């Protein structure tokens, strides 16, 4: 017995199909993983190793927070009551990012920590506490730089 | 459509004649967006040009640089009237915002059919955008020359 008969007798076609499938799915999985690289690099771009660790920790092991208020209105009140706390949270985040920092990056990080990150950052910009640099980056105002408007 | 007189409130339309304002008003619409909403996505085909009525927003670019715009008369989505017609950055509302919106293709048609009006609008738009912050000035010059 030889040739195709031998292949048939030893289930060669089935084994060949199985091998092709394994290689195909292996390559497809690899291709999918490679397509995710740009997103991963975008997220990691400009971060220090320490801030990467903090971001990953917050994502997979979030710090337990006190129960959130039941309604968005209550949430808004909570933040308005304590704007200093929101500012302090942002200062901590920028301490990891370094100065000057990228505002979109700060906004993305703040979304995990503040109820209303957009309006909070806007308030700090309008009050002159966060200043825009000519190169499109941002920094905290030093004591004598704070103004009533940007 | 909005009343032509509404457009008089915006600096970029101040030089326009009444008939030019009327033509623009016919294609204009009022748009509202909520805090945190992204109204423009970078790289998407630029189909709408916006003039801000009120609110605060952030224009964010791919490299992480950004600028914030506050209040009446700021323009965003100007790629809709300048080739190549793809948005150059994300535009995110920092607070609730309202805009006057113009469909890019129709505005471009008006600009191309009325050279005088087109020149006035393009001059005002380019002045506003180029003067925002220096890092944008170079990008504006490149795009007006036809590059990306």
Coordinates of N, CA and C in Angstrom, one line a residue, chain B:
Chain B
X1 N -32.9 75.9 9.0 CA -32.8 77.3 8.7 C -32.9 78.2 9.9
X2 N -32.1 79.3 10.0 CA -32.3 80.2 11.1 C -32.4 81.6 10.5
X3 N -32.9 82.5 11.3 CA -33.1 83.9 10.8 C -31.7 84.5 10.4
X4 N -31.7 85.2 9.3 CA -30.4 85.8 8.8 C -29.8 86.7 9.9
X5 N -30.6 87.4 10.6 CA -30.1 88.4 11.6 C -29.3 87.7 12.7
X6 N -29.7 86.4 12.9 CA -28.9 85.6 14.0 C -27.4 85.6 13.6
X7 N -27.2 85.5 12.3 CA -25.8 85.3 11.9 C -25.0 86.6 12.1
X8 N -25.7 87.7 12.1 CA -25.0 89.0 12.4 C -24.3 89.1 13.7
X9 N -24.7 88.2 14.6 CA -24.1 88.2 16.0 C -22.7 87.6 16.0
X10 N -22.3 87.0 14.9 CA -21.0 86.3 14.9 C -20.0 87.1 14.0
X11 N -18.8 87.3 14.6 CA -17.7 88.1 14.0 C -17.4 87.7 12.6
X12 N -17.4 86.4 12.4 CA -16.9 85.9 11.1 C -17.9 86.3 9.9
X13 N -19.1 86.6 10.3 CA -20.1 87.0 9.2 C -20.3 88.5 9.2
X14 N -19.6 89.3 10.0 CA -19.9 90.7 10.1 C -19.8 91.4 8.7
X15 N -18.8 91.0 7.9 CA -18.6 91.7 6.6 C -19.6 91.3 5.5
X16 N -20.4 90.3 5.8 CA -21.3 89.8 4.7 C -22.4 90.7 4.4
X17 N -22.8 90.8 3.1 CA -24.0 91.5 2.7 C -25.3 90.8 3.1
X18 N -26.4 91.5 3.2 CA -27.6 90.9 3.6 C -28.0 89.7 2.7
X19 N -27.8 89.8 1.4 CA -28.2 88.6 0.6 C -27.3 87.4 0.8
X20 N -26.0 87.7 1.1 CA -25.1 86.6 1.4 C -25.4 86.0 2.8
X21 N -25.8 86.8 3.7 CA -26.3 86.3 5.0 C -27.5 85.4 4.9
X22 N -28.4 85.9 4.0 CA -29.7 85.1 3.8 C -29.4 83.8 3.2
X23 N -28.4 83.7 2.3 CA -28.1 82.5 1.6 C -27.5 81.5 2.6
X24 N -26.6 82.0 3.5 CA -26.0 81.2 4.6 C -27.1 80.7 5.6
X25 N -28.0 81.6 5.9 CA -29.0 81.3 6.9 C -29.9 80.1 6.5
X26 N -30.0 80.0 5.2 CA -30.9 79.0 4.6 C -30.3 77.6 4.9
X27 N -29.0 77.5 5.0 CA -28.4 76.2 5.2 C -28.0 75.9 6.6
X28 N -28.2 77.0 7.5 CA -27.7 76.9 8.9 C -28.7 76.2 9.7
X29 N -28.2 75.6 10.8 CA -29.1 75.0 11.8 C -28.5 75.1 13.2
X30 N -29.4 75.0 14.2 CA -28.9 75.1 15.5 C -28.7 73.7 16.1
X31 N -27.5 73.5 16.7 CA -27.2 72.1 17.2 C -26.8 72.3 18.7
X32 N -27.3 71.3 19.5 CA -26.9 71.3 20.9 C -26.1 70.1 21.2
X33 N -25.1 70.2 22.1 CA -24.3 69.0 22.5 C -24.1 69.1 24.0
X34 N -24.0 67.9 24.6 CA -23.9 67.8 26.1 C -22.4 67.8 26.5
X35 N -22.2 68.1 27.8 CA -20.9 68.0 28.4 C -20.3 66.6 28.1
X36 N -19.1 66.5 27.7 CA -18.4 65.2 27.4 C -18.7 64.6 26.1
X37 N -19.5 65.3 25.3 CA -19.9 64.7 24.0 C -18.8 65.1 23.0
X38 N -18.5 64.1 22.1 CA -17.5 64.4 21.0 C -18.3 64.7 19.8
X39 N -18.1 66.0 19.3 CA -18.9 66.3 18.1 C -18.1 66.1 16.8
X40 N -16.8 66.1 16.9 CA -16.0 65.9 15.7 C -14.9 64.8 16.1
X41 N -14.8 63.9 15.2 CA -13.7 62.8 15.4 C -12.6 63.0 14.3
X42 N -11.4 63.0 14.8 CA -10.2 63.2 13.9 C -10.2 62.1 12.8
X43 N -9.9 62.5 11.6 CA -9.8 61.6 10.5 C -11.1 61.3 9.8
X44 N -12.2 61.6 10.4 CA -13.5 61.4 9.7 C -13.7 62.4 8.6
X45 N -14.5 62.1 7.6 CA -14.8 63.1 6.6 C -15.4 64.3 7.2
X46 N -14.9 65.5 6.8 CA -15.4 66.7 7.4 C -16.7 67.1 6.6
X47 N -17.8 67.0 7.3 CA -19.1 67.3 6.6 C -19.8 68.5 7.2
X48 N -19.4 68.9 8.4 CA -20.1 70.0 9.0 C -19.1 71.1 9.6
X49 N -19.5 72.3 9.3 CA -18.7 73.4 9.9 C -19.5 74.1 11.0
X50 N -18.9 74.3 12.2 CA -19.6 74.8 13.3 C -19.1 76.2 13.7
X51 N -20.1 77.0 14.1 CA -19.7 78.3 14.8 C -20.4 78.2 16.2
X52 N -19.5 78.4 17.2 CA -20.0 78.2 18.6 C -20.9 79.4 19.0
X53 N -22.0 79.0 19.6 CA -22.9 80.1 20.2 C -22.5 80.2 21.7
X54 N -22.5 79.1 22.4 CA -22.1 79.2 23.8 C -21.6 77.8 24.2
X55 N -20.8 77.9 25.3 CA -20.2 76.7 25.8 C -18.7 76.7 25.8
X56 N -18.1 75.6 26.2 CA -16.6 75.5 26.2 C -16.3 74.1 25.6
X57 N -15.2 74.1 24.8 CA -14.8 72.8 24.2 C -13.3 72.7 24.1
X58 N -12.9 71.5 23.9 CA -11.5 71.2 23.7 C -11.3 70.6 22.3
X59 N -10.3 71.1 21.6 CA -9.8 70.5 20.4 C -8.6 69.7 20.6
X60 N -8.6 68.4 20.4 CA -7.5 67.6 20.8 C -6.9 66.9 19.5
X61 N -5.6 67.0 19.4 CA -4.9 66.4 18.2 C -4.3 65.1 18.6
X62 N -3.9 64.3 17.5 CA -3.5 63.0 17.6 C -2.3 62.9 18.5
X63 N -1.4 63.9 18.5 CA -0.1 63.8 19.3 C -0.4 64.2 20.8
X64 N -1.6 64.4 21.1 CA -1.9 64.8 22.5 C -2.0 66.2 22.8
X65 N -1.6 67.1 21.9 CA -1.7 68.5 22.1 C -3.1 68.9 22.0
X66 N -3.5 70.0 22.6 CA -4.9 70.4 22.6 C -5.0 71.9 22.8
X67 N -6.1 72.5 22.6 CA -6.5 73.8 22.9 C -7.9 73.9 23.4
X68 N -8.2 74.8 24.2 CA -9.6 75.0 24.6 C -10.2 76.2 24.0
X69 N -11.5 76.2 23.7 CA -12.2 77.3 23.1 C -13.4 77.7 24.0
X70 N -13.6 78.9 24.3 CA -14.6 79.3 25.2 C -15.5 80.4 24.7
X71 N -16.8 80.0 24.5 CA -17.8 81.0 24.2 C -18.1 81.3 22.8
X72 N -18.8 82.4 22.7 CA -19.5 82.9 21.4 C -18.5 83.1 20.3
X73 N -18.8 82.6 19.1 CA -18.1 83.0 17.9 C -16.9 82.2 17.5
X74 N -16.5 81.2 18.3 CA -15.4 80.4 17.9 C -15.8 79.4 16.8
X75 N -14.9 79.1 15.9 CA -15.3 78.2 14.8 C -14.5 76.8 15.0
X76 N -15.2 75.7 14.7 CA -14.6 74.4 14.7 C -15.1 73.7 13.4
X77 N -14.4 72.7 13.0 CA -14.8 71.9 11.8 C -14.5 72.6 10.5
X78 N -13.5 73.5 10.6 CA -13.2 74.3 9.4 C -12.6 73.5 8.2
X79 N -12.2 72.2 8.6 CA -11.8 71.3 7.5 C -12.9 71.1 6.5
X80 N -14.2 71.3 6.9 CA -15.3 71.1 6.0 C -15.3 72.0 4.8
X81 N -14.6 73.2 5.0 CA -14.6 74.1 3.9 C -13.2 74.3 3.3
X82 N -12.2 73.5 3.7 CA -10.9 73.5 3.2 C -10.4 72.1 2.9
X83 N -9.9 71.9 1.6 CA -9.4 70.6 1.3 C -8.1 70.3 1.9
X84 N -7.7 69.1 2.3 CA -8.5 67.9 2.1 C -9.6 67.8 3.2
X85 N -10.8 67.3 2.9 CA -11.9 67.5 3.8 C -12.0 66.3 4.8
X86 N -11.0 66.2 5.7 CA -11.0 65.3 6.8 C -10.7 66.1 8.1
X87 N -11.4 65.8 9.1 CA -11.2 66.6 10.4 C -9.8 66.3 10.9
X88 N -9.1 67.4 11.4 CA -7.7 67.3 11.8 C -7.6 67.0 13.3
X89 N -8.7 67.1 14.0 CA -8.6 66.8 15.5 C -10.0 66.4 16.0
X90 N -10.0 65.9 17.3 CA -11.2 65.6 18.0 C -11.7 66.9 18.6
X91 N -13.0 67.1 18.6 CA -13.6 68.3 19.3 C -14.6 67.7 20.4
X92 N -14.3 68.0 21.7 CA -15.1 67.5 22.8 C -15.6 68.6 23.6
X93 N -16.9 68.5 23.9 CA -17.5 69.6 24.7 C -17.1 69.4 26.2
X94 N -16.6 70.5 26.7 CA -16.2 70.5 28.2 C -17.5 70.8 29.0
X95 N -18.4 71.6 28.5 CA -19.7 71.9 29.1 C -20.7 71.7 28.1
X96 N -22.0 71.9 28.4 CA -23.1 71.9 27.4 C -22.8 73.0 26.4
X97 N -23.0 72.7 25.2 CA -22.6 73.7 24.1 C -23.8 73.8 23.1
X98 N -23.8 75.0 22.5 CA -24.7 75.1 21.3 C -24.0 75.7 20.2
X99 N -24.3 75.3 19.0 CA -23.6 75.7 17.8 C -24.6 76.1 16.7
X100 N -24.1 76.9 15.8 CA -24.8 77.1 14.5 C -24.0 76.1 13.5
X101 N -24.7 75.2 12.9 CA -23.9 74.3 12.0 C -24.3 74.5 10.6
X102 N -23.3 74.3 9.7 CA -23.5 74.4 8.3 C -23.0 73.2 7.6
X103 N -23.8 72.6 6.7 CA -23.3 71.4 5.9 C -22.1 71.9 5.1
X104 N -21.0 71.2 5.2 CA -19.8 71.6 4.5 C -19.9 71.7 3.0
X105 N -20.6 70.7 2.4 CA -20.7 70.7 1.0 C -21.5 71.9 0.4
X106 N -22.6 72.2 1.2 CA -23.4 73.3 0.7 C -22.7 74.7 1.0
X107 N -22.0 74.7 2.1 CA -21.3 76.0 2.4 C -20.1 76.2 1.3
X108 N -19.5 75.0 1.0 CA -18.4 75.1 0.0 C -19.0 75.5 -1.4
X109 N -20.2 75.0 -1.7 CA -20.8 75.4 -2.9 C -21.1 76.9 -3.0
X110 N -21.6 77.5 -1.8 CA -21.9 78.9 -1.7 C -20.6 79.7 -1.9
X111 N -19.6 79.2 -1.2 CA -18.3 80.0 -1.3 C -17.7 80.0 -2.7
X112 N -17.9 78.8 -3.4 CA -17.3 78.7 -4.7 C -18.2 79.5 -5.7
X113 N -19.5 79.6 -5.4 CA -20.3 80.3 -6.4 C -20.3 81.8 -6.2
X114 N -19.9 82.3 -5.0 CA -19.8 83.7 -4.7 C -18.4 84.0 -4.2
X115 N -17.6 84.4 -5.1 CA -16.1 84.6 -4.8 C -16.0 85.7 -3.7
X116 N -16.7 86.7 -3.8 CA -16.6 87.8 -2.8 C -16.9 87.3 -1.4
X117 N -18.1 86.6 -1.3 CA -18.5 86.1 0.0 C -17.5 85.0 0.5
X118 N -17.0 84.2 -0.4 CA -16.1 83.1 0.0 C -14.8 83.7 0.5
X119 N -14.3 84.8 -0.1 CA -13.1 85.4 0.3 C -13.2 86.0 1.7
X120 N -14.4 86.6 2.0 CA -14.6 87.2 3.3 C -14.6 86.1 4.4
X121 N -15.4 85.1 4.1 CA -15.5 84.0 5.1 C -14.2 83.3 5.3
X122 N -13.5 83.0 4.2 CA -12.2 82.3 4.4 C -11.2 83.1 5.1
X123 N -11.2 84.4 4.9 CA -10.2 85.3 5.5 C -10.5 85.3 7.1
X124 N -11.8 85.4 7.4 CA -12.1 85.5 8.8 C -11.8 84.1 9.5
X125 N -12.2 83.0 8.8 CA -11.9 81.7 9.4 C -10.4 81.5 9.6
X126 N -9.6 81.8 8.6 CA -8.2 81.5 8.7 C -7.6 82.4 9.7
X127 N -8.0 83.6 9.9 CA -7.5 84.5 10.9 C -7.7 84.0 12.3
X128 N -9.0 83.5 12.5 CA -9.4 83.0 13.8 C -8.6 81.7 14.1
X129 N -8.5 80.8 13.2 CA -7.9 79.6 13.5 C -6.4 79.8 13.6
X130 N -5.8 80.5 12.8 CA -4.3 80.7 12.8 C -3.8 81.4 14.0
X131 N -4.7 82.3 14.6 CA -4.3 83.1 15.7 C -4.5 82.4 17.1
X132 N -5.1 81.2 17.0 CA -5.4 80.6 18.3 C -4.1 80.3 19.1
X133 N -3.3 79.5 18.7 CA -2.0 79.3 19.3 C -1.0 78.9 18.3
X134 N 0.3 79.3 18.5 CA 1.3 79.2 17.5 C 1.5 77.8 16.9
X135 N 1.3 76.7 17.6 CA 1.5 75.4 17.0 C 0.5 75.1 15.9
X136 N -0.6 75.8 16.0 CA -1.6 75.6 14.9 C -1.3 76.4 13.7
X137 N -0.6 77.5 13.8 CA -0.4 78.3 12.7 C 0.3 77.6 11.5
X138 N 1.3 76.8 11.9 CA 2.1 76.1 10.9 C 1.1 75.1 10.2
X139 N 0.3 74.4 11.0 CA -0.6 73.4 10.4 C -1.6 74.1 9.5
X140 N -2.1 75.3 9.9 CA -3.0 76.0 9.0 C -2.4 76.4 7.7
X141 N -1.1 76.8 7.8 CA -0.4 77.2 6.5 C -0.3 76.0 5.6
X142 N 0.1 74.9 6.2 CA 0.3 73.7 5.4 C -1.0 73.3 4.7
X143 N -2.1 73.3 5.5 CA -3.4 72.8 4.9 C -3.9 73.8 3.8
X144 N -3.7 75.1 4.0 CA -4.1 76.1 3.0 C -3.4 75.9 1.7
X145 N -2.1 75.4 1.9 CA -1.3 75.2 0.7 C -1.7 73.9 0.0
X146 N -2.5 73.1 0.7 CA -3.0 71.8 0.0 C -2.4 70.6 0.6
X147 N -1.5 70.7 1.5 CA -0.9 69.5 2.2 C -1.7 69.1 3.3
X148 N -1.3 68.0 4.1 CA -2.1 67.6 5.3 C -1.3 67.9 6.5

